Amino acid sequence: MHKFKIKMAKQEDVFKKLISHAKEYGFIFPSSEIYDGLSAIYDYGQNGVELKNNIKQYWWKAMVQLNENIVGIDTAIFMHPTIWKASGHVDAFNDPLIDNKDSKKRFRADVLIEDYCAKLEEKAQKEIDKAAKRFGEAFDKNEFETTNGRVVEYREKQKTILTRMAKSLEAEDLDDVKALIEELEIADPDTGSKNWTDVRQFNLMFGTKLGASADTATDLYLRPETAQGIFVNFLNVQKTSRHKLPFGIAQIGKAFRNEIVARQFIFRMREFEQMEMQFFVPPGTELGFYEEWKQKRLNWHLALGLGDDNYKFHDHEKLAHYANAAADIEFKFPFGFKELEGIHSRTDFDLSAHEKFSGRKLQYFDAERNENYVPYVVETSVGLDRLFLAIFANSLKDEVLDDGSERTVLSLPPALAPVKAAILPLMKKDGLGEYGEKIFNELKYDFNMIYEDKDSIGKRYRRQDAIGTPFCITIDHDSLADDTVTLRDRDTMKQERVAVSDLRRIIDEKTNFRNLLSKI
Ligand code: ATP
């Protein structure tokens, strides 16, 4: 077996390399590139769409297929405009915006403050790491965290700052948010300037029009989340599926947000996809289900095998207007721990608001309790593109092999790989090409594959490594005589001779979704 070292590089360089790898190998292209692109909008290429579809399938199967009491739907992007009044998006889907007068750059005021707190946390972590090294085996992390003066001070400061920010945002006291930025002496991270404008609210919804003539046209919004499509269909689905509470509705679809700052590739886009599930439960039981879904969703992520230490929960201090509990699952992106998924206990806020605004009842008759009520909702909401980035970033590795040569490999979970196997005849002539095509045609009903007979075999292996193909199948002259081929494993680079008749089973064993789903 080959042994290899993973080459270490600076985080910034890693991120740049990731973006160019995504483009070079047909995963992600900047949108409208020949017109110099469109800010924070991206297109998925031939390999990107396969990876993205596989991630969707993993989510859909885990939610809809594995849970008897969850069904899926697919609702329209355009919805009645009153929906966004009812949901609170027209009045409250705002981000606090601040401009730097010198650099002319725009920031989210809450993110500037949160980043400041993240730095305080880094300092606390450094103290803890230092002490852990000094005390070795005898180190009691919990005791140190609660008694060390500096750590306690850093943590208390963070808490004071975040609580004050949450209070000011809640009370719409934007002057105080600015005052906080000034008191903390927060500067533009690129230029160091502390010359700030006032903080203003900015609504993130995109508007558009429905109708032929300007005077009769109706103002619409592009949906900023998929959840509302589920809420307004709650009774349709409940009645036609005949599910009793608790039950869930899942949806995957596009959402649109006019983000103030969008500088981190597909982490924050203006057009993106969400995978959301709303779980309807009897009032008073929601916090139990909330805890359950937090854990279930974390387990779903952990099953991908990207490393348990790359995930952590972040419980919200500042709750959205609709929630009575909320947490993020954060992932260690190349630029630090950031939100990957949100789990929210949304109470009966949305359904009650839609009852009020539509004048229709959105209630459920609970036979056990013998009463009608508006269900409570626990929601899980993950960004598909953000998840793509997490998986892609974590899988992309530069390795130095035993013989000193290097390779770039995308060690994706095999079930998610765009191409499951590459059929590579050593040459096209002597019937090797035809033999390869025959194998391709047999396996194509089960797996997405590639057939390639150009270039040296080494070069072809490298190309498949770079897009994460779990298996390469090489055909040589012996294959014609004894119906065997060389099977190369992407991760170990081990090559073994196998019978053609075994290929289907071997590829399936490695790439089947069951491998992921059974670990949840
Ligand atoms: P953030 O705080 O990063 O703006 P959010 O809390 O507004 O995110 P939610 O409204 O909870 O996000 O949306 C659920 C999920 O949708 C997020 O966890 C994230 O994965 C994804 N998401 C939200 N906004 C974007 C975006 N602009 N681009 C890509 N994914 C996004």
mmCIF file of C-alpha atoms in Angstrom, residues 252-499:
data_model
loop_
_atom_site.group_PDB
_atom_site.id
_atom_site.type_symbol
_atom_site.label_atom_id
_atom_site.label_comp_id
_atom_site.label_asym_id
_atom_site.label_seq_id
_atom_site.Cartn_x
_atom_site.Cartn_y
_atom_site.Cartn_z
ATOM 1 C CA ILE A 252 -35.238 21.103 -1.997
ATOM 2 C CA GLY A 253 -35.305 24.283 -4.026
ATOM 3 C CA LYS A 254 -33.846 27.616 -5.022
ATOM 4 C CA ALA A 255 -33.888 30.648 -2.761
ATOM 5 C CA PHE A 256 -32.780 34.205 -3.515
ATOM 6 C CA ARG A 257 -31.244 36.821 -1.240
ATOM 7 C CA ASN A 258 -29.756 40.157 -2.159
ATOM 8 C CA GLU A 259 -26.812 39.605 0.210
ATOM 9 C CA ILE A 260 -24.905 42.716 1.282
ATOM 10 C CA VAL A 261 -21.539 41.018 1.359
ATOM 11 C CA ALA A 262 -20.872 37.989 -0.806
ATOM 12 C CA ARG A 263 -17.159 37.415 -1.075
ATOM 13 C CA GLN A 264 -16.623 33.779 -0.198
ATOM 14 C CA PHE A 265 -17.285 31.822 -3.395
ATOM 15 C CA ILE A 266 -20.361 29.588 -3.038
ATOM 16 C CA PHE A 267 -20.537 30.073 0.745
ATOM 17 C CA ARG A 268 -22.768 33.115 0.359
ATOM 18 C CA MET A 269 -24.582 33.461 -2.955
ATOM 19 C CA ARG A 270 -27.442 35.613 -4.195
ATOM 20 C CA GLU A 271 -29.140 32.624 -5.852
ATOM 21 C CA PHE A 272 -28.726 29.364 -3.958
ATOM 22 C CA GLU A 273 -30.447 26.144 -3.032
ATOM 23 C CA GLN A 274 -31.847 25.083 0.303
ATOM 24 C CA MET A 275 -32.851 21.691 1.648
ATOM 25 C CA GLU A 276 -35.443 22.282 4.318
ATOM 26 C CA MET A 277 -37.690 20.077 6.410
ATOM 27 C CA GLN A 278 -40.544 21.324 8.556
ATOM 28 C CA PHE A 279 -41.611 18.928 11.280
ATOM 29 C CA PHE A 280 -45.134 19.568 12.602
ATOM 30 C CA VAL A 281 -45.650 18.649 16.248
ATOM 31 C CA PRO A 282 -48.244 19.128 19.013
ATOM 32 C CA PRO A 283 -47.784 22.362 21.022
ATOM 33 C CA GLY A 284 -45.611 21.859 24.083
ATOM 34 C CA THR A 285 -43.609 18.987 22.585
ATOM 35 C CA GLU A 286 -41.486 21.139 20.273
ATOM 36 C CA LEU A 287 -38.369 21.475 22.401
ATOM 37 C CA GLY A 288 -37.981 17.703 22.702
ATOM 38 C CA PHE A 289 -38.205 17.323 18.919
ATOM 39 C CA TYR A 290 -35.848 20.263 18.512
ATOM 40 C CA GLU A 291 -33.161 18.452 20.554
ATOM 41 C CA GLU A 292 -33.823 15.245 18.633
ATOM 42 C CA TRP A 293 -33.453 16.905 15.218
ATOM 43 C CA LYS A 294 -30.289 18.739 16.282
ATOM 44 C CA GLN A 295 -28.685 15.386 17.006
ATOM 45 C CA LYS A 296 -30.120 13.626 13.946
ATOM 46 C CA ARG A 297 -28.867 16.322 11.618
ATOM 47 C CA LEU A 298 -25.403 16.299 13.188
ATOM 48 C CA ASN A 299 -25.271 12.509 12.753
ATOM 49 C CA TRP A 300 -26.223 12.930 9.082
ATOM 50 C CA HIS A 301 -23.224 15.227 8.596
ATOM 51 C CA LEU A 302 -20.860 13.025 10.609
ATOM 52 C CA ALA A 303 -21.739 9.985 8.448
ATOM 53 C CA LEU A 304 -19.996 11.705 5.538
ATOM 54 C CA GLY A 305 -16.718 11.025 7.341
ATOM 55 C CA LEU A 306 -15.247 14.500 6.887
ATOM 56 C CA GLY A 307 -13.925 14.477 10.473
ATOM 57 C CA ASP A 308 -15.939 14.818 13.694
ATOM 58 C CA ASP A 309 -13.806 17.745 14.878
ATOM 59 C CA ASN A 310 -14.913 19.819 11.893
ATOM 60 C CA TYR A 311 -18.409 20.311 13.297
ATOM 61 C CA LYS A 312 -19.780 22.155 16.283
ATOM 62 C CA PHE A 313 -23.099 23.475 17.514
ATOM 63 C CA HIS A 314 -23.656 27.165 18.020
ATOM 64 C CA ASP A 315 -26.712 27.946 20.105
ATOM 65 C CA HIS A 316 -28.260 31.294 19.225
ATOM 66 C CA GLU A 317 -28.254 34.202 21.662
ATOM 67 C CA LYS A 318 -30.307 36.331 19.330
ATOM 68 C CA LEU A 319 -33.481 34.512 18.304
ATOM 69 C CA ALA A 320 -35.365 35.358 15.127
ATOM 70 C CA HIS A 321 -38.871 36.776 15.570
ATOM 71 C CA TYR A 322 -40.429 33.348 14.948
ATOM 72 C CA ALA A 323 -38.242 31.075 17.121
ATOM 73 C CA ASN A 324 -38.163 29.873 20.730
ATOM 74 C CA ALA A 325 -34.890 27.958 20.261
ATOM 75 C CA ALA A 326 -32.300 27.909 17.485
ATOM 76 C CA ALA A 327 -28.869 26.463 16.818
ATOM 77 C CA ASP A 328 -26.465 26.258 13.921
ATOM 78 C CA ILE A 329 -24.327 23.330 12.960
ATOM 79 C CA GLU A 330 -21.049 25.030 12.121
ATOM 80 C CA PHE A 331 -18.407 23.544 9.868
ATOM 81 C CA LYS A 332 -14.705 24.315 9.713
ATOM 82 C CA PHE A 333 -14.474 25.947 6.283
ATOM 83 C CA PRO A 334 -11.081 27.058 4.895
ATOM 84 C CA PHE A 335 -11.898 30.487 6.380
ATOM 85 C CA GLY A 336 -12.947 29.234 9.837
ATOM 86 C CA PHE A 337 -15.977 27.773 11.614
ATOM 87 C CA LYS A 338 -19.156 29.075 9.938
ATOM 88 C CA GLU A 339 -22.846 28.169 9.756
ATOM 89 C CA LEU A 340 -23.658 25.181 7.583
ATOM 90 C CA GLU A 341 -27.154 24.315 8.779
ATOM 91 C CA GLY A 342 -29.788 25.895 11.004
ATOM 92 C CA ILE A 343 -32.157 24.013 13.297
ATOM 93 C CA HIS A 344 -35.004 26.187 14.529
ATOM 94 C CA SER A 345 -37.964 25.706 16.785
ATOM 95 C CA ARG A 346 -40.349 28.045 14.913
ATOM 96 C CA THR A 347 -43.307 27.711 17.289
ATOM 97 C CA ASP A 348 -46.738 28.215 15.635
ATOM 98 C CA PHE A 349 -45.608 31.587 14.302
ATOM 99 C CA ASP A 350 -45.850 30.896 10.571
ATOM 100 C CA LEU A 351 -49.063 28.867 10.488
ATOM 101 C CA SER A 352 -50.811 31.322 12.829
ATOM 102 C CA ALA A 353 -49.668 34.275 10.723
ATOM 103 C CA HIS A 354 -50.969 32.604 7.555
ATOM 104 C CA GLU A 355 -54.303 31.930 9.289
ATOM 105 C CA LYS A 356 -54.523 35.595 10.146
ATOM 106 C CA PHE A 357 -53.490 36.966 6.739
ATOM 107 C CA SER A 358 -55.392 34.440 4.579
ATOM 108 C CA GLY A 359 -58.498 34.134 6.725
ATOM 109 C CA ARG A 360 -58.301 30.325 6.343
ATOM 110 C CA LYS A 361 -57.954 27.860 9.191
ATOM 111 C CA LEU A 362 -54.669 25.968 9.288
ATOM 112 C CA GLN A 363 -55.461 23.657 12.158
ATOM 113 C CA TYR A 364 -55.119 20.013 12.922
ATOM 114 C CA PHE A 365 -57.607 17.856 14.780
ATOM 115 C CA ASP A 366 -55.760 15.789 17.353
ATOM 116 C CA ALA A 367 -57.945 12.758 18.072
ATOM 117 C CA GLU A 368 -55.960 11.784 21.165
ATOM 118 C CA ARG A 369 -56.239 15.216 22.751
ATOM 119 C CA ASN A 370 -59.682 15.678 21.232
ATOM 120 C CA GLU A 371 -58.908 19.263 20.184
ATOM 121 C CA ASN A 372 -58.052 21.452 17.214
ATOM 122 C CA TYR A 373 -54.845 23.416 17.263
ATOM 123 C CA VAL A 374 -52.231 25.122 15.103
ATOM 124 C CA PRO A 375 -49.214 22.776 15.116
ATOM 125 C CA TYR A 376 -45.780 23.853 16.263
ATOM 126 C CA VAL A 377 -42.848 23.472 13.892
ATOM 127 C CA VAL A 378 -39.256 22.333 14.190
ATOM 128 C CA GLU A 379 -37.260 23.123 11.069
ATOM 129 C CA THR A 380 -33.963 21.879 9.712
ATOM 130 C CA SER A 381 -32.489 24.058 6.979
ATOM 131 C CA VAL A 382 -29.229 23.431 5.178
ATOM 132 C CA GLY A 383 -27.690 25.257 2.227
ATOM 133 C CA LEU A 384 -26.959 22.821 -0.577
ATOM 134 C CA ASP A 385 -24.196 24.972 -2.061
ATOM 135 C CA ARG A 386 -22.624 25.516 1.345
ATOM 136 C CA LEU A 387 -22.676 21.785 1.907
ATOM 137 C CA PHE A 388 -21.102 21.289 -1.512
ATOM 138 C CA LEU A 389 -18.329 23.681 -0.475
ATOM 139 C CA ALA A 390 -17.798 21.895 2.850
ATOM 140 C CA ILE A 391 -17.518 18.494 1.170
ATOM 141 C CA PHE A 392 -15.398 19.747 -1.719
ATOM 142 C CA ALA A 393 -13.001 21.703 0.519
ATOM 143 C CA ASN A 394 -12.537 18.836 2.883
ATOM 144 C CA SER A 395 -11.959 16.280 0.135
ATOM 145 C CA LEU A 396 -9.425 18.189 -1.948
ATOM 146 C CA LYS A 397 -5.899 17.080 -1.041
ATOM 147 C CA ASP A 398 -2.393 17.431 -2.404
ATOM 148 C CA GLU A 399 -0.399 14.297 -1.652
ATOM 149 C CA VAL A 400 3.284 13.512 -1.899
ATOM 150 C CA LEU A 401 3.658 9.861 -2.844
ATOM 151 C CA ASP A 402 6.334 7.369 -1.774
ATOM 152 C CA ASP A 403 8.347 7.958 -4.922
ATOM 153 C CA GLY A 404 8.381 11.727 -4.367
ATOM 154 C CA SER A 405 5.835 12.461 -7.077
ATOM 155 C CA GLU A 406 2.699 14.439 -6.275
ATOM 156 C CA ARG A 407 -0.960 14.074 -7.006
ATOM 157 C CA THR A 408 -4.133 16.048 -6.353
ATOM 158 C CA VAL A 409 -6.982 13.864 -5.223
ATOM 159 C CA LEU A 410 -10.596 14.653 -4.430
ATOM 160 C CA SER A 411 -11.388 12.002 -1.848
ATOM 161 C CA LEU A 412 -15.157 12.435 -1.933
ATOM 162 C CA PRO A 413 -17.381 9.988 -0.076
ATOM 163 C CA PRO A 414 -17.749 7.369 -2.886
ATOM 164 C CA ALA A 415 -21.553 7.576 -2.984
ATOM 165 C CA LEU A 416 -21.276 11.272 -3.814
ATOM 166 C CA ALA A 417 -18.576 11.008 -6.505
ATOM 167 C CA PRO A 418 -19.738 12.425 -9.884
ATOM 168 C CA VAL A 419 -18.271 9.473 -11.767
ATOM 169 C CA LYS A 420 -18.225 6.070 -10.087
ATOM 170 C CA ALA A 421 -15.783 4.339 -12.450
ATOM 171 C CA ALA A 422 -13.658 5.196 -15.468
ATOM 172 C CA ILE A 423 -13.211 2.611 -18.215
ATOM 173 C CA LEU A 424 -9.678 3.014 -19.532
ATOM 174 C CA PRO A 425 -8.459 0.689 -22.337
ATOM 175 C CA LEU A 426 -4.669 0.908 -22.596
ATOM 176 C CA MET A 427 -5.217 1.666 -26.278
ATOM 177 C CA LYS A 428 -8.146 1.928 -28.648
ATOM 178 C CA LYS A 429 -6.814 -0.594 -31.185
ATOM 179 C CA ASP A 430 -6.512 -4.402 -31.061
ATOM 180 C CA GLY A 431 -10.101 -4.640 -29.874
ATOM 181 C CA LEU A 432 -9.328 -3.095 -26.441
ATOM 182 C CA GLY A 433 -11.538 -0.097 -27.178
ATOM 183 C CA GLU A 434 -14.462 -2.279 -28.165
ATOM 184 C CA TYR A 435 -14.014 -4.443 -25.095
ATOM 185 C CA GLY A 436 -14.076 -1.293 -22.927
ATOM 186 C CA GLU A 437 -17.234 -0.069 -24.611
ATOM 187 C CA LYS A 438 -18.869 -3.410 -23.940
ATOM 188 C CA ILE A 439 -18.149 -3.098 -20.207
ATOM 189 C CA PHE A 440 -19.351 0.497 -20.288
ATOM 190 C CA ASN A 441 -22.624 -0.527 -21.909
ATOM 191 C CA GLU A 442 -23.201 -3.247 -19.349
ATOM 192 C CA LEU A 443 -22.556 -1.062 -16.307
ATOM 193 C CA LYS A 444 -24.104 2.205 -17.509
ATOM 194 C CA TYR A 445 -27.579 1.256 -16.246
ATOM 195 C CA ASP A 446 -26.248 1.177 -12.680
ATOM 196 C CA PHE A 447 -23.480 3.757 -12.524
ATOM 197 C CA ASN A 448 -22.434 7.085 -13.991
ATOM 198 C CA MET A 449 -19.174 6.299 -15.796
ATOM 199 C CA ILE A 450 -16.576 7.708 -18.168
ATOM 200 C CA TYR A 451 -14.890 5.984 -21.106
ATOM 201 C CA GLU A 452 -11.459 7.317 -22.114
ATOM 202 C CA ASP A 453 -8.831 5.883 -24.438
ATOM 203 C CA LYS A 454 -6.561 8.916 -25.056
ATOM 204 C CA ASP A 455 -3.332 9.934 -23.239
ATOM 205 C CA SER A 456 -1.009 7.857 -21.089
ATOM 206 C CA ILE A 457 -2.639 5.757 -18.408
ATOM 207 C CA GLY A 458 -0.839 7.777 -15.701
ATOM 208 C CA LYS A 459 -2.359 11.016 -16.976
ATOM 209 C CA ARG A 460 -5.801 9.454 -17.153
ATOM 210 C CA TYR A 461 -5.506 8.194 -13.546
ATOM 211 C CA ARG A 462 -4.572 11.711 -12.385
ATOM 212 C CA ARG A 463 -7.583 13.234 -14.132
ATOM 213 C CA GLN A 464 -9.908 10.759 -12.428
ATOM 214 C CA ASP A 465 -8.242 11.402 -9.040
ATOM 215 C CA ALA A 466 -8.854 15.112 -9.549
ATOM 216 C CA ILE A 467 -12.611 14.623 -9.958
ATOM 217 C CA GLY A 468 -12.852 11.989 -7.224
ATOM 218 C CA THR A 469 -13.651 8.848 -9.264
ATOM 219 C CA PRO A 470 -13.458 5.919 -6.805
ATOM 220 C CA PHE A 471 -12.431 3.290 -9.414
ATOM 221 C CA CYS A 472 -10.387 3.132 -12.607
ATOM 222 C CA ILE A 473 -10.855 0.020 -14.735
ATOM 223 C CA THR A 474 -7.932 -0.667 -17.063
ATOM 224 C CA ILE A 475 -8.255 -3.002 -20.009
ATOM 225 C CA ASP A 476 -5.203 -4.688 -21.538
ATOM 226 C CA HIS A 477 -4.529 -7.536 -23.952
ATOM 227 C CA ASP A 478 -4.940 -10.171 -21.221
ATOM 228 C CA SER A 479 -8.476 -8.903 -20.643
ATOM 229 C CA LEU A 480 -9.508 -10.185 -24.057
ATOM 230 C CA ALA A 481 -8.185 -13.640 -23.235
ATOM 231 C CA ASP A 482 -9.426 -14.154 -19.666
ATOM 232 C CA ASP A 483 -12.130 -11.518 -19.041
ATOM 233 C CA THR A 484 -10.230 -9.843 -16.217
ATOM 234 C CA VAL A 485 -9.324 -6.164 -15.786
ATOM 235 C CA THR A 486 -7.125 -4.081 -13.478
ATOM 236 C CA LEU A 487 -9.128 -2.235 -10.868
ATOM 237 C CA ARG A 488 -7.407 0.762 -9.281
ATOM 238 C CA ASP A 489 -8.659 2.224 -6.029
ATOM 239 C CA ARG A 490 -8.601 6.051 -5.844
ATOM 240 C CA ASP A 491 -7.616 6.290 -2.183
ATOM 241 C CA THR A 492 -5.051 3.503 -1.749
ATOM 242 C CA MET A 493 -3.945 3.543 -5.414
ATOM 243 C CA LYS A 494 -3.812 -0.222 -5.029
ATOM 244 C CA GLN A 495 -4.339 -2.179 -8.227
ATOM 245 C CA GLU A 496 -5.828 -5.636 -8.365
ATOM 246 C CA ARG A 497 -6.877 -8.013 -11.064
ATOM 247 C CA VAL A 498 -10.587 -8.769 -10.973
ATOM 248 C CA ALA A 499 -13.069 -10.678 -13.121
#
